[in-house]
Short mmCIF file of C-alpha atoms in Angstrom, two decimals:
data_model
loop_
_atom_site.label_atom_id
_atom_site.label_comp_id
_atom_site.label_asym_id
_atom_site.label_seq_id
_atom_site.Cartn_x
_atom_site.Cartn_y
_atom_site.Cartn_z
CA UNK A 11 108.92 118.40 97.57
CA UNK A 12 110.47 115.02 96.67
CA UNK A 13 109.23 113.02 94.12
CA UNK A 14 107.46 110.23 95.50
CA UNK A 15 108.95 106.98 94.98
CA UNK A 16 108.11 103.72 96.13
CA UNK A 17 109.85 100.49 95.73
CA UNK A 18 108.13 97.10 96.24
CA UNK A 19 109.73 94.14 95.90
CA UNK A 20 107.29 91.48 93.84
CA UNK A 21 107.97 89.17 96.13
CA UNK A 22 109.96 88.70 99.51
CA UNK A 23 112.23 85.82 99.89
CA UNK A 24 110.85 84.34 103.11
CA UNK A 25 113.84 83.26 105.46
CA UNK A 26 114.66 79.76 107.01
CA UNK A 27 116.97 77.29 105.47
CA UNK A 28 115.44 74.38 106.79
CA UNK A 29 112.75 72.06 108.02
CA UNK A 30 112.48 69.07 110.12
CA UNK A 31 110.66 66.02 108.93
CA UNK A 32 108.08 64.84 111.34
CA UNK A 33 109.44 61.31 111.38
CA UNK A 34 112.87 60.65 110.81
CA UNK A 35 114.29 57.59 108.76
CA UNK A 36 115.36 54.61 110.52
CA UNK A 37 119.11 54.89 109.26
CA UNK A 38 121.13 56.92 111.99
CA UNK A 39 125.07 57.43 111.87
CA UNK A 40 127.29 56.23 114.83
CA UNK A 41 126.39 58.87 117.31
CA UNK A 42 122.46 57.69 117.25
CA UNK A 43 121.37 60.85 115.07
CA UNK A 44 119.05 60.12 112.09
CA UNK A 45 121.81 60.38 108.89
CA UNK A 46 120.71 63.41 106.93
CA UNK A 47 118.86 62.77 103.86
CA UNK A 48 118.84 66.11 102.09
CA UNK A 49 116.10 68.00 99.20
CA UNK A 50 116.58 71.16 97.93
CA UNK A 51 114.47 73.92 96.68
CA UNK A 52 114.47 77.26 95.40
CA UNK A 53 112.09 78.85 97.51
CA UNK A 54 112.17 82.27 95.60
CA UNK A 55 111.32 80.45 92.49
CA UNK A 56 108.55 78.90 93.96
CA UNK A 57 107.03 82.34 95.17
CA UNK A 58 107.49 83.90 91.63
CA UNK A 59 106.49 81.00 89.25
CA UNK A 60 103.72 79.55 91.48
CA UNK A 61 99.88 80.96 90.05
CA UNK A 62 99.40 82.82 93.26
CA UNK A 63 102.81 83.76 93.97
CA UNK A 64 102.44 85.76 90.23
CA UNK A 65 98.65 86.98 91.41
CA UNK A 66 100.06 88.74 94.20
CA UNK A 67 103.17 90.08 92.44
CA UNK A 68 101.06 91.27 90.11
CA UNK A 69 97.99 93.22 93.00
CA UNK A 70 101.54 94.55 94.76
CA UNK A 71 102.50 96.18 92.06
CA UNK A 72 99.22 97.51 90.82
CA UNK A 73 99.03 99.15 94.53
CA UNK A 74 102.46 100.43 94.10
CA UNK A 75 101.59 102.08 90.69
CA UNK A 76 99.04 103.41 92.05
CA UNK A 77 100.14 105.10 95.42
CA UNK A 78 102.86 106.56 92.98
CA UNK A 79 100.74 108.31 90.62
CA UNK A 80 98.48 109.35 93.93
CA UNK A 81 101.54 110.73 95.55
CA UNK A 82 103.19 112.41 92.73
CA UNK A 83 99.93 113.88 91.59
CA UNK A 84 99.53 115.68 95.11
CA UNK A 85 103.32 116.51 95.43
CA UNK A 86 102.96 118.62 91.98
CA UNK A 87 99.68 119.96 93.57
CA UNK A 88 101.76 120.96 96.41
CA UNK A 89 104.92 122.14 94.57
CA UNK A 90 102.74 124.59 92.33
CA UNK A 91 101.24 126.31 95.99
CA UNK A 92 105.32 126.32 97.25
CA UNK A 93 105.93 128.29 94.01
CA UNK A 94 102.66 130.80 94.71
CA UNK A 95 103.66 131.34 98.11
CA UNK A 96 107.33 132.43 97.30
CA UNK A 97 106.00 135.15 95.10
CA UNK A 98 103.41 136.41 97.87
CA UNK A 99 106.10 136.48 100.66
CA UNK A 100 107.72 139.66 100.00
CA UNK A 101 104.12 141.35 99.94
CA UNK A 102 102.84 139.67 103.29
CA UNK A 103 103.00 141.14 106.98
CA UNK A 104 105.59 138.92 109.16
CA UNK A 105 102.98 137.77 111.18
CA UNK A 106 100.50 136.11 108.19
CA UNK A 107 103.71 134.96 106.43
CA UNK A 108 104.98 132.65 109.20
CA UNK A 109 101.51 131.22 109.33
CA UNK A 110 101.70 130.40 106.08
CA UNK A 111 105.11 129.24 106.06
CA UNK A 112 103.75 126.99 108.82
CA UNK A 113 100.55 125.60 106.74
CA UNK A 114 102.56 124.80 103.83
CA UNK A 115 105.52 122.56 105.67
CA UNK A 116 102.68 121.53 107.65
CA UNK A 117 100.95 120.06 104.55
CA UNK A 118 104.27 118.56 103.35
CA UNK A 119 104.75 116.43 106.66
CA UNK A 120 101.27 115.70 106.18
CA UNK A 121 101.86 114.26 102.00
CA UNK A 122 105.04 112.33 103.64
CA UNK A 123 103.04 110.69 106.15
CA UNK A 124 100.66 109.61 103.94
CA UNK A 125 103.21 108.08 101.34
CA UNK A 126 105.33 106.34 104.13
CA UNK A 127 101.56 105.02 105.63
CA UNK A 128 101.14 103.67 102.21
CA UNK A 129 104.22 101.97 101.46
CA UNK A 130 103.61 100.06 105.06
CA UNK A 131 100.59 99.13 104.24
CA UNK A 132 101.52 97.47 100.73
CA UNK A 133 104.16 95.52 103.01
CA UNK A 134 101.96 94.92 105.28
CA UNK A 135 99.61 93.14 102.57
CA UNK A 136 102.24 91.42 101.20
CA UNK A 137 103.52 89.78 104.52
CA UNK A 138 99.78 88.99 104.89
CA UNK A 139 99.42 87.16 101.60
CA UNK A 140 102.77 85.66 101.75
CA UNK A 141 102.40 84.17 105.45
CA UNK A 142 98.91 82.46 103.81
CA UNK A 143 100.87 80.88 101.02
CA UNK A 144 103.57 79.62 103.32
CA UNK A 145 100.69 78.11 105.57
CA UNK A 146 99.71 75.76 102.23
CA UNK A 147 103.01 75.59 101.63
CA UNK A 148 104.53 74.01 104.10
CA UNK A 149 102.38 70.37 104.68
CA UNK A 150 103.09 70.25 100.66
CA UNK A 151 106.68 70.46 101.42
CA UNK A 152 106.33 67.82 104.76
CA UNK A 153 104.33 65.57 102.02
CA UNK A 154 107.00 65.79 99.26
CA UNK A 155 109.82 64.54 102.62
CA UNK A 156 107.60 62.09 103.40
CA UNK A 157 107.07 60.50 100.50
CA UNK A 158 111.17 60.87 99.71
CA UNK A 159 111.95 59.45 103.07
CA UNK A 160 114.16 63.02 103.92
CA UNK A 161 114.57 64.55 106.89
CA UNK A 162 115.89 67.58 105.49
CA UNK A 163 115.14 70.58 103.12
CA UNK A 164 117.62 73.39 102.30
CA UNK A 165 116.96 76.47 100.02
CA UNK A 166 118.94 76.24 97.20
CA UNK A 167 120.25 79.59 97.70
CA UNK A 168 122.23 78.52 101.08
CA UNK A 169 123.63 75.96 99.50
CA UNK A 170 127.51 76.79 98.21
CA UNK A 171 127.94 73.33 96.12
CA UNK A 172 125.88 70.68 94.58
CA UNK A 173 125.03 68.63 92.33
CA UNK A 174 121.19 69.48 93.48
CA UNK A 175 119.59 68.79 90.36
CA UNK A 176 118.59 64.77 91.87
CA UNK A 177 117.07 66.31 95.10
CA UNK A 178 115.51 69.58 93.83
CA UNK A 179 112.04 69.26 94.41
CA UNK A 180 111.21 73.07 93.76
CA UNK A 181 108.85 72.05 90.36
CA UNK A 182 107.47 69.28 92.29
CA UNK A 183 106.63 72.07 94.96
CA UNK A 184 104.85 74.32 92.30
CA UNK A 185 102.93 72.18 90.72
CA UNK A 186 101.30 71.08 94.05
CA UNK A 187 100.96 74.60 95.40
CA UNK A 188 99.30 75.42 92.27
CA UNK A 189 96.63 72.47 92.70
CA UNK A 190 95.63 73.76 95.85
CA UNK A 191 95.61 77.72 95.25
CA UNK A 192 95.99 80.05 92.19
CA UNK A 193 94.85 83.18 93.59
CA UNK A 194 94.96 84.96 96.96
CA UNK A 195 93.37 88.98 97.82
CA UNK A 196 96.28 91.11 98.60
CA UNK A 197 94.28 93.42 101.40
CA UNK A 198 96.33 96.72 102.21
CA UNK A 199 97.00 96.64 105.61
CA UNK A 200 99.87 98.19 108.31
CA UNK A 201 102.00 95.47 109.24
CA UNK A 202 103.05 93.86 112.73
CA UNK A 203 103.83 96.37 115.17
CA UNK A 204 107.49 96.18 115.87
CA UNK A 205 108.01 96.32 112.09
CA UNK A 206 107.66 94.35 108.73
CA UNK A 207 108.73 90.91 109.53
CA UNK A 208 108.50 87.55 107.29
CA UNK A 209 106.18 85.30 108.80
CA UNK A 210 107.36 82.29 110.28
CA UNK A 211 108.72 79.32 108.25
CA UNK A 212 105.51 76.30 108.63
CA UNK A 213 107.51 73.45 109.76
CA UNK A 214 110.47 75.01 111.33
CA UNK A 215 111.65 73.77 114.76
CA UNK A 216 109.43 70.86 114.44
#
């Protein structure tokens, strides 16, 4: 039986490199398009130094620490009856040794179920708590535009070269988000069906 390990990520980069504002400046270029005034921010950061983004690193991990002691507790469990059953096999009629040979790699599916089962529902939990953060989030971020007069915000990380340190509002971003939440449940739960997927950008295609 494998050892049981499970790898969480603290946090999960949400995707989307951009947001529109929800009233463009007056200044357009010569084609009649507003001209692009640009902030930046490192959204990563903001999920990992943010209060609650460090509250839920902190639950995910706990759950992951824990479903890996569970699972390697009951794969040792089940390693030590692999080991018995080897030694009884050569002393067993063909008939009552195939139906144990069948129990035990029937309780083996059974202990890899159960680990994968966990693992999705720690994602799942995560996605949960995540999508709630980005739905505060996001009106901070249309707020911070606003009062900038941008029409624009790029994570840092999709951004090849800049001098970004004038229009990096990530701090800005954390110390709001951490006004209006510092702590958020992380509830264990399977995620969407179809698959683990980051919840929407707020904001995007606005």
């Amino acid at each position: 039986m494998k050892k049981f390990v499970l790898l969480v990520t603290a946090l999960i980069v949400m995707p989307g490199l951009a947001m529109a504002a929800n009233t463009p400046p007056p200044l357009q270029n010569a084609g009649g398009l507003p001209a692009p005034k640009v902030l930046v921010i490192n959204r990563q950061a903001i999920l990992q130094s943010s209060k609650v983004g460090q509250d839920i690193g902190r639950q995910v991990q706990a759950y992951a620490s824990q479903a890996k002691a569970d699972m390697d507790a009951q794969g040792k469990a089940l390693q030590a009856e692999g080991q018995a059953l080897q030694q009884q096999i050569a002393i067993l009629a063909p008939d009552v040794k195939q139906k144990k040979i069948d129990a035990f790699q029937a309780k083996e599916a059974g202990l890899q179920a159960t680990a994968q089962k966990r693992e999705a529902e720690i994602q799942g939990g995560l996605l949960s708590a995540q999508s709630s953060v980005e739905n505060v989030l996001g009106p901070i971020l249309q707020g911070i535009m606003a009062q900038r007069g941008a029409n624009l915000i790029l994570d840092k990380n999709a951004v090849v070269f800049a001098n970004t340190s004038a229009f990096d509002i990530t701090q800005t971003a954390i110390d709001q988000l951490n006004q209006k939440m510092s702590s958020l449940k992380v509830t264990l739960q399977m995620p969407p069906a179809g698959g683990p997927q980051a919840p929407q950008q707020p904001g995007a295609g606005r």
